[in-house]
Amino acid sequence: MSQTIYGYARVSTRSQYEDRQMLSLNSQFEILPKNIFVDKQSGSHFERPAYMRLLKKLQKGDLLVICSLDRLGRNYQEIQEQWRHLTHKLMIDIVVLDMPLLDTRGRRDLLGTLISDLVLQLLSFMAQNERENIHQRQSEGIRAARLRGVKFGRPTKFLAGDRARAQIIQEWLAHRITAAQAGAALGVSTRTLYRWLDKGILIPSNKQLK
């Protein structure tokens, strides 16, 4: 049975972050465009129509390539459930590009499966903790900014005259995207984002962002 290679990406911002994932997916594997599935929804609702279509396409022995483990779920439990569904029920292989240990190819024996499962449990737990720490830092930064009198409201409060960038900041402050995603979309580092937030300068002028 021939193996089909699929790629999956989940993005919460505009094309810049999506393009990075596309480059990563094709950096090691030649994936046909029709076999790359992308979900662009963001927010608290974790609806993933493209992922659901992908699940219907996957056949035993196929290979799924993802950039990072958190593409499979929002938390430890969801990641575990999806991993088991993909590897045990659908019996496909998975390659997680930023975690080389999570490569199930050639690990169908008992020991290989045990090692992959143990590594998965550890890394998915770490991924969830990192997201929770990021959210905590965001919340603390927002509370500190409010104590200094910084107002949160319409997009023009964040960046006058640039609704697209203002929307990105709103998504980040609402915890719908990560600081890394917001920074990538704005072309700045996460450290810069937190520095702006800490100083009450949520967004600099358009000139600074260019």
JSON list of C-alpha atoms in Angstrom, two decimals:
[
{"chain": "A", "resi": 1, "resn": "MET", "atom": "CA", "xyz": [0.00, 0.00, 0.00]},
{"chain": "A", "resi": 2, "resn": "SER", "atom": "CA", "xyz": [1.45, 3.37, -1.04]},
{"chain": "A", "resi": 3, "resn": "GLN", "atom": "CA", "xyz": [1.86, 6.05, 1.58]},
{"chain": "A", "resi": 4, "resn": "THR", "atom": "CA", "xyz": [0.29, 9.47, 1.14]},
{"chain": "A", "resi": 5, "resn": "ILE", "atom": "CA", "xyz": [1.91, 12.40, 2.94]},
{"chain": "A", "resi": 6, "resn": "TYR", "atom": "CA", "xyz": [-0.38, 15.03, 4.45]},
{"chain": "A", "resi": 7, "resn": "GLY", "atom": "CA", "xyz": [0.36, 18.30, 6.19]},
{"chain": "A", "resi": 8, "resn": "TYR", "atom": "CA", "xyz": [-1.76, 20.17, 8.71]},
{"chain": "A", "resi": 9, "resn": "ALA", "atom": "CA", "xyz": [-1.44, 23.74, 9.93]},
{"chain": "A", "resi": 10, "resn": "ARG", "atom": "CA", "xyz": [-3.60, 25.77, 12.30]},
{"chain": "A", "resi": 11, "resn": "VAL", "atom": "CA", "xyz": [-3.24, 29.53, 12.25]},
{"chain": "A", "resi": 12, "resn": "SER", "atom": "CA", "xyz": [-4.86, 32.30, 14.23]},
{"chain": "A", "resi": 13, "resn": "THR", "atom": "CA", "xyz": [-3.46, 35.32, 12.43]},
{"chain": "A", "resi": 14, "resn": "ARG", "atom": "CA", "xyz": [-3.00, 36.42, 8.86]},
{"chain": "A", "resi": 15, "resn": "SER", "atom": "CA", "xyz": [-0.88, 34.98, 6.06]},
{"chain": "A", "resi": 16, "resn": "GLN", "atom": "CA", "xyz": [2.57, 35.65, 7.54]},
{"chain": "A", "resi": 17, "resn": "TYR", "atom": "CA", "xyz": [2.32, 32.94, 10.20]},
{"chain": "A", "resi": 18, "resn": "GLU", "atom": "CA", "xyz": [0.61, 30.57, 7.78]},
{"chain": "A", "resi": 19, "resn": "ASP", "atom": "CA", "xyz": [3.43, 31.01, 5.25]},
{"chain": "A", "resi": 20, "resn": "ARG", "atom": "CA", "xyz": [5.98, 30.07, 7.90]},
{"chain": "A", "resi": 21, "resn": "GLN", "atom": "CA", "xyz": [4.15, 26.84, 8.62]},
{"chain": "A", "resi": 22, "resn": "MET", "atom": "CA", "xyz": [3.87, 26.07, 4.90]},
{"chain": "A", "resi": 23, "resn": "LEU", "atom": "CA", "xyz": [7.62, 26.52, 4.48]},
{"chain": "A", "resi": 24, "resn": "SER", "atom": "CA", "xyz": [8.28, 24.27, 7.46]},
{"chain": "A", "resi": 25, "resn": "LEU", "atom": "CA", "xyz": [5.94, 21.56, 6.22]},
{"chain": "A", "resi": 26, "resn": "ASN", "atom": "CA", "xyz": [7.66, 21.46, 2.84]},
{"chain": "A", "resi": 27, "resn": "SER", "atom": "CA", "xyz": [11.19, 21.82, 4.16]},
{"chain": "A", "resi": 28, "resn": "GLN", "atom": "CA", "xyz": [11.68, 18.07, 4.60]},
{"chain": "A", "resi": 29, "resn": "PHE", "atom": "CA", "xyz": [8.76, 16.53, 2.73]},
{"chain": "A", "resi": 30, "resn": "GLU", "atom": "CA", "xyz": [7.29, 17.01, -0.72]},
{"chain": "A", "resi": 31, "resn": "ILE", "atom": "CA", "xyz": [3.64, 17.45, 0.14]},
{"chain": "A", "resi": 32, "resn": "LEU", "atom": "CA", "xyz": [1.16, 18.06, -2.66]},
{"chain": "A", "resi": 33, "resn": "PRO", "atom": "CA", "xyz": [-0.79, 21.31, -2.18]},
{"chain": "A", "resi": 34, "resn": "LYS", "atom": "CA", "xyz": [-4.07, 19.38, -2.21]},
{"chain": "A", "resi": 35, "resn": "ASN", "atom": "CA", "xyz": [-2.81, 17.34, 0.75]},
{"chain": "A", "resi": 36, "resn": "ILE", "atom": "CA", "xyz": [-2.11, 20.33, 2.99]},
{"chain": "A", "resi": 37, "resn": "PHE", "atom": "CA", "xyz": [-5.02, 21.26, 5.25]},
{"chain": "A", "resi": 38, "resn": "VAL", "atom": "CA", "xyz": [-5.15, 24.63, 7.00]},
{"chain": "A", "resi": 39, "resn": "ASP", "atom": "CA", "xyz": [-7.55, 25.90, 9.66]},
{"chain": "A", "resi": 40, "resn": "LYS", "atom": "CA", "xyz": [-7.65, 29.66, 10.08]},
{"chain": "A", "resi": 41, "resn": "GLN", "atom": "CA", "xyz": [-10.14, 30.03, 12.87]},
{"chain": "A", "resi": 42, "resn": "SER", "atom": "CA", "xyz": [-9.16, 31.68, 16.10]},
{"chain": "A", "resi": 43, "resn": "GLY", "atom": "CA", "xyz": [-10.75, 32.36, 19.44]},
{"chain": "A", "resi": 44, "resn": "SER", "atom": "CA", "xyz": [-12.13, 30.23, 22.21]},
{"chain": "A", "resi": 45, "resn": "HIS", "atom": "CA", "xyz": [-14.08, 28.02, 19.78]},
{"chain": "A", "resi": 46, "resn": "PHE", "atom": "CA", "xyz": [-11.84, 25.22, 18.61]},
{"chain": "A", "resi": 47, "resn": "GLU", "atom": "CA", "xyz": [-13.72, 24.44, 15.43]},
{"chain": "A", "resi": 48, "resn": "ARG", "atom": "CA", "xyz": [-11.41, 22.87, 12.86]},
{"chain": "A", "resi": 49, "resn": "PRO", "atom": "CA", "xyz": [-13.27, 22.04, 9.63]},
{"chain": "A", "resi": 50, "resn": "ALA", "atom": "CA", "xyz": [-10.07, 21.44, 7.66]},
{"chain": "A", "resi": 51, "resn": "TYR", "atom": "CA", "xyz": [-8.80, 19.04, 10.32]},
{"chain": "A", "resi": 52, "resn": "MET", "atom": "CA", "xyz": [-12.08, 17.14, 10.25]},
{"chain": "A", "resi": 53, "resn": "ARG", "atom": "CA", "xyz": [-11.80, 16.81, 6.46]},
{"chain": "A", "resi": 54, "resn": "LEU", "atom": "CA", "xyz": [-8.24, 15.60, 6.89]},
{"chain": "A", "resi": 55, "resn": "LEU", "atom": "CA", "xyz": [-9.33, 12.85, 9.29]},
{"chain": "A", "resi": 56, "resn": "LYS", "atom": "CA", "xyz": [-11.72, 11.53, 6.65]},
{"chain": "A", "resi": 57, "resn": "LYS", "atom": "CA", "xyz": [-8.92, 11.37, 4.08]},
{"chain": "A", "resi": 58, "resn": "LEU", "atom": "CA", "xyz": [-6.31, 9.61, 6.19]},
{"chain": "A", "resi": 59, "resn": "GLN", "atom": "CA", "xyz": [-5.77, 5.93, 5.51]},
{"chain": "A", "resi": 60, "resn": "LYS", "atom": "CA", "xyz": [-3.76, 3.29, 7.33]},
{"chain": "A", "resi": 61, "resn": "GLY", "atom": "CA", "xyz": [-0.06, 3.78, 6.69]},
{"chain": "A", "resi": 62, "resn": "ASP", "atom": "CA", "xyz": [-0.31, 7.44, 5.65]},
{"chain": "A", "resi": 63, "resn": "LEU", "atom": "CA", "xyz": [2.02, 10.07, 7.10]},
{"chain": "A", "resi": 64, "resn": "LEU", "atom": "CA", "xyz": [0.88, 13.30, 8.77]},
{"chain": "A", "resi": 65, "resn": "VAL", "atom": "CA", "xyz": [3.39, 16.13, 9.17]},
{"chain": "A", "resi": 66, "resn": "ILE", "atom": "CA", "xyz": [2.73, 18.96, 11.64]},
{"chain": "A", "resi": 67, "resn": "CYS", "atom": "CA", "xyz": [4.98, 21.82, 12.72]},
{"chain": "A", "resi": 68, "resn": "SER", "atom": "CA", "xyz": [4.38, 21.54, 16.44]},
{"chain": "A", "resi": 69, "resn": "LEU", "atom": "CA", "xyz": [2.52, 19.35, 18.91]},
{"chain": "A", "resi": 70, "resn": "ASP", "atom": "CA", "xyz": [-0.04, 21.98, 19.85]},
{"chain": "A", "resi": 71, "resn": "ARG", "atom": "CA", "xyz": [-1.51, 21.80, 16.34]},
{"chain": "A", "resi": 72, "resn": "LEU", "atom": "CA", "xyz": [-3.33, 18.70, 17.59]},
{"chain": "A", "resi": 73, "resn": "GLY", "atom": "CA", "xyz": [-5.15, 20.34, 20.49]},
{"chain": "A", "resi": 74, "resn": "ARG", "atom": "CA", "xyz": [-5.49, 23.17, 22.96]},
{"chain": "A", "resi": 75, "resn": "ASN", "atom": "CA", "xyz": [-4.45, 21.23, 26.04]},
{"chain": "A", "resi": 76, "resn": "TYR", "atom": "CA", "xyz": [-2.81, 18.08, 27.33]},
{"chain": "A", "resi": 77, "resn": "GLN", "atom": "CA", "xyz": [-5.97, 15.97, 27.15]},
{"chain": "A", "resi": 78, "resn": "GLU", "atom": "CA", "xyz": [-6.90, 16.98, 23.60]},
{"chain": "A", "resi": 79, "resn": "ILE", "atom": "CA", "xyz": [-3.39, 16.37, 22.32]},
{"chain": "A", "resi": 80, "resn": "GLN", "atom": "CA", "xyz": [-3.34, 12.92, 23.92]},
{"chain": "A", "resi": 81, "resn": "GLU", "atom": "CA", "xyz": [-6.76, 12.02, 22.50]},
{"chain": "A", "resi": 82, "resn": "GLN", "atom": "CA", "xyz": [-5.88, 13.10, 18.97]},
{"chain": "A", "resi": 83, "resn": "TRP", "atom": "CA", "xyz": [-2.52, 11.36, 19.06]},
{"chain": "A", "resi": 84, "resn": "ARG", "atom": "CA", "xyz": [-4.11, 8.08, 20.13]},
{"chain": "A", "resi": 85, "resn": "HIS", "atom": "CA", "xyz": [-6.85, 8.44, 17.51]},
{"chain": "A", "resi": 86, "resn": "LEU", "atom": "CA", "xyz": [-4.34, 9.05, 14.73]},
{"chain": "A", "resi": 87, "resn": "THR", "atom": "CA", "xyz": [-1.73, 6.47, 15.67]},
{"chain": "A", "resi": 88, "resn": "HIS", "atom": "CA", "xyz": [-3.82, 3.70, 17.23]},
{"chain": "A", "resi": 89, "resn": "LYS", "atom": "CA", "xyz": [-7.21, 3.91, 15.52]},
{"chain": "A", "resi": 90, "resn": "LEU", "atom": "CA", "xyz": [-6.32, 5.29, 12.09]},
{"chain": "A", "resi": 91, "resn": "MET", "atom": "CA", "xyz": [-2.85, 3.67, 12.30]},
{"chain": "A", "resi": 92, "resn": "ILE", "atom": "CA", "xyz": [-0.99, 6.46, 10.53]},
{"chain": "A", "resi": 93, "resn": "ASP", "atom": "CA", "xyz": [2.49, 7.81, 11.21]},
{"chain": "A", "resi": 94, "resn": "ILE", "atom": "CA", "xyz": [3.11, 11.30, 12.56]},
{"chain": "A", "resi": 95, "resn": "VAL", "atom": "CA", "xyz": [6.14, 13.57, 12.29]},
{"chain": "A", "resi": 96, "resn": "VAL", "atom": "CA", "xyz": [6.30, 16.63, 14.58]},
{"chain": "A", "resi": 97, "resn": "LEU", "atom": "CA", "xyz": [8.88, 18.91, 12.98]},
{"chain": "A", "resi": 98, "resn": "ASP", "atom": "CA", "xyz": [9.97, 20.82, 16.08]},
{"chain": "A", "resi": 99, "resn": "MET", "atom": "CA", "xyz": [10.14, 17.66, 18.21]},
{"chain": "A", "resi": 100, "resn": "PRO", "atom": "CA", "xyz": [12.27, 15.06, 16.38]},
{"chain": "A", "resi": 101, "resn": "LEU", "atom": "CA", "xyz": [11.59, 12.46, 19.08]},
{"chain": "A", "resi": 102, "resn": "LEU", "atom": "CA", "xyz": [7.96, 12.45, 18.00]},
{"chain": "A", "resi": 103, "resn": "ASP", "atom": "CA", "xyz": [8.48, 10.61, 14.73]},
{"chain": "A", "resi": 104, "resn": "THR", "atom": "CA", "xyz": [6.55, 7.36, 14.68]},
{"chain": "A", "resi": 105, "resn": "ARG", "atom": "CA", "xyz": [7.95, 6.04, 11.41]},
{"chain": "A", "resi": 106, "resn": "GLY", "atom": "CA", "xyz": [9.54, 2.66, 11.98]},
{"chain": "A", "resi": 107, "resn": "ARG", "atom": "CA", "xyz": [8.34, 2.51, 15.58]},
{"chain": "A", "resi": 108, "resn": "ARG", "atom": "CA", "xyz": [5.42, 0.16, 15.29]},
{"chain": "A", "resi": 109, "resn": "ASP", "atom": "CA", "xyz": [6.94, -2.40, 17.64]},
{"chain": "A", "resi": 110, "resn": "LEU", "atom": "CA", "xyz": [5.96, -2.44, 21.31]},
{"chain": "A", "resi": 111, "resn": "LEU", "atom": "CA", "xyz": [9.11, -0.70, 22.55]},
{"chain": "A", "resi": 112, "resn": "GLY", "atom": "CA", "xyz": [8.94, 2.01, 19.89]},
{"chain": "A", "resi": 113, "resn": "THR", "atom": "CA", "xyz": [5.29, 2.69, 20.64]},
{"chain": "A", "resi": 114, "resn": "LEU", "atom": "CA", "xyz": [5.98, 2.83, 24.38]},
{"chain": "A", "resi": 115, "resn": "ILE", "atom": "CA", "xyz": [8.83, 5.31, 23.91]},
{"chain": "A", "resi": 116, "resn": "SER", "atom": "CA", "xyz": [6.75, 7.53, 21.62]},
{"chain": "A", "resi": 117, "resn": "ASP", "atom": "CA", "xyz": [3.83, 7.52, 24.04]},
{"chain": "A", "resi": 118, "resn": "LEU", "atom": "CA", "xyz": [6.03, 8.40, 27.01]},
{"chain": "A", "resi": 119, "resn": "VAL", "atom": "CA", "xyz": [7.73, 11.22, 25.12]},
{"chain": "A", "resi": 120, "resn": "LEU", "atom": "CA", "xyz": [4.34, 12.47, 23.94]},
{"chain": "A", "resi": 121, "resn": "GLN", "atom": "CA", "xyz": [2.97, 12.59, 27.48]},
{"chain": "A", "resi": 122, "resn": "LEU", "atom": "CA", "xyz": [5.96, 14.56, 28.71]},
{"chain": "A", "resi": 123, "resn": "LEU", "atom": "CA", "xyz": [6.10, 17.02, 25.82]},
{"chain": "A", "resi": 124, "resn": "SER", "atom": "CA", "xyz": [2.35, 17.65, 25.63]},
{"chain": "A", "resi": 125, "resn": "PHE", "atom": "CA", "xyz": [2.32, 18.32, 29.38]},
{"chain": "A", "resi": 126, "resn": "MET", "atom": "CA", "xyz": [5.17, 20.78, 28.92]},
{"chain": "A", "resi": 127, "resn": "ALA", "atom": "CA", "xyz": [3.39, 22.44, 25.99]},
{"chain": "A", "resi": 128, "resn": "GLN", "atom": "CA", "xyz": [0.25, 22.96, 28.07]},
{"chain": "A", "resi": 129, "resn": "ASN", "atom": "CA", "xyz": [2.25, 24.39, 30.96]},
{"chain": "A", "resi": 130, "resn": "GLU", "atom": "CA", "xyz": [3.98, 26.83, 28.62]},
{"chain": "A", "resi": 131, "resn": "ARG", "atom": "CA", "xyz": [0.64, 28.06, 27.24]},
{"chain": "A", "resi": 132, "resn": "GLU", "atom": "CA", "xyz": [-0.70, 28.50, 30.77]},
{"chain": "A", "resi": 133, "resn": "ASN", "atom": "CA", "xyz": [2.41, 30.45, 31.76]},
{"chain": "A", "resi": 134, "resn": "ILE", "atom": "CA", "xyz": [2.04, 32.70, 28.73]},
{"chain": "A", "resi": 135, "resn": "HIS", "atom": "CA", "xyz": [-1.61, 33.38, 29.57]},
{"chain": "A", "resi": 136, "resn": "GLN", "atom": "CA", "xyz": [-0.66, 34.14, 33.16]},
{"chain": "A", "resi": 137, "resn": "ARG", "atom": "CA", "xyz": [2.01, 36.61, 32.06]},
{"chain": "A", "resi": 138, "resn": "GLN", "atom": "CA", "xyz": [-0.46, 38.25, 29.69]},
{"chain": "A", "resi": 139, "resn": "SER", "atom": "CA", "xyz": [-3.07, 38.57, 32.42]},
{"chain": "A", "resi": 140, "resn": "GLU", "atom": "CA", "xyz": [-0.55, 40.00, 34.88]},
{"chain": "A", "resi": 141, "resn": "GLY", "atom": "CA", "xyz": [0.64, 42.49, 32.28]},
{"chain": "A", "resi": 142, "resn": "ILE", "atom": "CA", "xyz": [-2.90, 43.57, 31.46]},
{"chain": "A", "resi": 143, "resn": "ARG", "atom": "CA", "xyz": [-3.76, 43.99, 35.16]},
{"chain": "A", "resi": 144, "resn": "ALA", "atom": "CA", "xyz": [-0.63, 46.06, 35.71]},
{"chain": "A", "resi": 145, "resn": "ALA", "atom": "CA", "xyz": [-1.43, 48.21, 32.68]},
{"chain": "A", "resi": 146, "resn": "ARG", "atom": "CA", "xyz": [-4.97, 48.81, 33.91]},
{"chain": "A", "resi": 147, "resn": "LEU", "atom": "CA", "xyz": [-3.65, 49.89, 37.31]},
{"chain": "A", "resi": 148, "resn": "ARG", "atom": "CA", "xyz": [-1.59, 52.49, 35.49]},
{"chain": "A", "resi": 149, "resn": "GLY", "atom": "CA", "xyz": [-4.71, 53.75, 33.78]},
{"chain": "A", "resi": 150, "resn": "VAL", "atom": "CA", "xyz": [-4.22, 52.14, 30.38]},
{"chain": "A", "resi": 151, "resn": "LYS", "atom": "CA", "xyz": [-7.56, 51.73, 28.64]},
{"chain": "A", "resi": 152, "resn": "PHE", "atom": "CA", "xyz": [-8.59, 48.68, 26.64]},
{"chain": "A", "resi": 153, "resn": "GLY", "atom": "CA", "xyz": [-11.32, 49.13, 24.08]},
{"chain": "A", "resi": 154, "resn": "ARG", "atom": "CA", "xyz": [-11.80, 49.78, 20.40]},
{"chain": "A", "resi": 155, "resn": "PRO", "atom": "CA", "xyz": [-9.04, 48.97, 17.90]},
{"chain": "A", "resi": 156, "resn": "THR", "atom": "CA", "xyz": [-8.22, 52.68, 17.52]},
{"chain": "A", "resi": 157, "resn": "LYS", "atom": "CA", "xyz": [-7.15, 52.65, 21.15]},
{"chain": "A", "resi": 158, "resn": "PHE", "atom": "CA", "xyz": [-4.34, 50.29, 20.20]},
{"chain": "A", "resi": 159, "resn": "LEU", "atom": "CA", "xyz": [-3.21, 51.63, 16.86]},
{"chain": "A", "resi": 160, "resn": "ALA", "atom": "CA", "xyz": [-4.92, 54.58, 15.25]},
{"chain": "A", "resi": 161, "resn": "GLY", "atom": "CA", "xyz": [-5.42, 54.21, 11.52]},
{"chain": "A", "resi": 162, "resn": "ASP", "atom": "CA", "xyz": [-4.40, 50.55, 11.27]},
{"chain": "A", "resi": 163, "resn": "ARG", "atom": "CA", "xyz": [-7.27, 48.23, 12.07]},
{"chain": "A", "resi": 164, "resn": "ALA", "atom": "CA", "xyz": [-5.45, 45.09, 10.89]},
{"chain": "A", "resi": 165, "resn": "ARG", "atom": "CA", "xyz": [-2.63, 45.45, 13.39]},
{"chain": "A", "resi": 166, "resn": "ALA", "atom": "CA", "xyz": [-5.04, 46.59, 16.05]},
{"chain": "A", "resi": 167, "resn": "GLN", "atom": "CA", "xyz": [-7.08, 43.43, 15.53]},
{"chain": "A", "resi": 168, "resn": "ILE", "atom": "CA", "xyz": [-3.96, 41.31, 16.03]},
{"chain": "A", "resi": 169, "resn": "ILE", "atom": "CA", "xyz": [-3.32, 43.03, 19.36]},
{"chain": "A", "resi": 170, "resn": "GLN", "atom": "CA", "xyz": [-6.92, 42.52, 20.42]},
{"chain": "A", "resi": 171, "resn": "GLU", "atom": "CA", "xyz": [-6.67, 38.81, 19.60]},
{"chain": "A", "resi": 172, "resn": "TRP", "atom": "CA", "xyz": [-3.52, 38.56, 21.70]},
{"chain": "A", "resi": 173, "resn": "LEU", "atom": "CA", "xyz": [-4.89, 40.46, 24.69]},
{"chain": "A", "resi": 174, "resn": "ALA", "atom": "CA", "xyz": [-7.99, 38.25, 24.60]},
{"chain": "A", "resi": 175, "resn": "HIS", "atom": "CA", "xyz": [-5.74, 35.14, 24.71]},
{"chain": "A", "resi": 176, "resn": "ARG", "atom": "CA", "xyz": [-6.99, 33.97, 21.34]},
{"chain": "A", "resi": 177, "resn": "ILE", "atom": "CA", "xyz": [-3.49, 33.91, 19.86]},
{"chain": "A", "resi": 178, "resn": "THR", "atom": "CA", "xyz": [-0.08, 33.58, 21.47]},
{"chain": "A", "resi": 179, "resn": "ALA", "atom": "CA", "xyz": [2.49, 36.32, 21.87]},
{"chain": "A", "resi": 180, "resn": "ALA", "atom": "CA", "xyz": [4.69, 34.50, 19.36]},
{"chain": "A", "resi": 181, "resn": "GLN", "atom": "CA", "xyz": [1.91, 34.56, 16.77]},
{"chain": "A", "resi": 182, "resn": "ALA", "atom": "CA", "xyz": [1.13, 38.22, 17.41]},
{"chain": "A", "resi": 183, "resn": "GLY", "atom": "CA", "xyz": [4.79, 39.14, 17.25]},
{"chain": "A", "resi": 184, "resn": "ALA", "atom": "CA", "xyz": [5.28, 37.23, 13.99]},
{"chain": "A", "resi": 185, "resn": "ALA", "atom": "CA", "xyz": [2.30, 38.98, 12.42]},
{"chain": "A", "resi": 186, "resn": "LEU", "atom": "CA", "xyz": [3.54, 42.41, 13.57]},
{"chain": "A", "resi": 187, "resn": "GLY", "atom": "CA", "xyz": [7.19, 41.77, 12.80]},
{"chain": "A", "resi": 188, "resn": "VAL", "atom": "CA", "xyz": [8.42, 42.20, 16.37]},
{"chain": "A", "resi": 189, "resn": "SER", "atom": "CA", "xyz": [9.71, 39.89, 19.10]},
{"chain": "A", "resi": 190, "resn": "THR", "atom": "CA", "xyz": [7.60, 38.63, 21.99]},
{"chain": "A", "resi": 191, "resn": "ARG", "atom": "CA", "xyz": [9.95, 40.47, 24.34]},
{"chain": "A", "resi": 192, "resn": "THR", "atom": "CA", "xyz": [9.04, 43.71, 22.56]},
{"chain": "A", "resi": 193, "resn": "LEU", "atom": "CA", "xyz": [5.33, 42.98, 22.93]},
{"chain": "A", "resi": 194, "resn": "TYR", "atom": "CA", "xyz": [5.64, 42.41, 26.66]},
{"chain": "A", "resi": 195, "resn": "ARG", "atom": "CA", "xyz": [7.82, 45.50, 27.03]},
{"chain": "A", "resi": 196, "resn": "TRP", "atom": "CA", "xyz": [5.14, 47.62, 25.32]},
{"chain": "A", "resi": 197, "resn": "LEU", "atom": "CA", "xyz": [2.50, 46.10, 27.56]},
{"chain": "A", "resi": 198, "resn": "ASP", "atom": "CA", "xyz": [4.55, 46.58, 30.72]},
{"chain": "A", "resi": 199, "resn": "LYS", "atom": "CA", "xyz": [5.23, 50.23, 29.90]},
{"chain": "A", "resi": 200, "resn": "GLY", "atom": "CA", "xyz": [1.66, 50.93, 28.88]},
{"chain": "A", "resi": 201, "resn": "ILE", "atom": "CA", "xyz": [2.73, 51.44, 25.28]},
{"chain": "A", "resi": 202, "resn": "LEU", "atom": "CA", "xyz": [0.58, 48.73, 23.77]},
{"chain": "A", "resi": 203, "resn": "ILE", "atom": "CA", "xyz": [1.38, 49.61, 20.20]},
{"chain": "A", "resi": 204, "resn": "PRO", "atom": "CA", "xyz": [3.86, 52.15, 18.86]},
{"chain": "A", "resi": 205, "resn": "SER", "atom": "CA", "xyz": [3.19, 54.37, 15.90]},
{"chain": "A", "resi": 206, "resn": "ASN", "atom": "CA", "xyz": [2.90, 53.04, 12.34]},
{"chain": "A", "resi": 207, "resn": "LYS", "atom": "CA", "xyz": [6.35, 54.41, 11.62]},
{"chain": "A", "resi": 208, "resn": "GLN", "atom": "CA", "xyz": [7.88, 52.25, 14.34]},
{"chain": "A", "resi": 209, "resn": "LEU", "atom": "CA", "xyz": [6.15, 49.14, 13.09]},
{"chain": "A", "resi": 210, "resn": "LYS", "atom": "CA", "xyz": [7.43, 49.41, 9.53]}
]
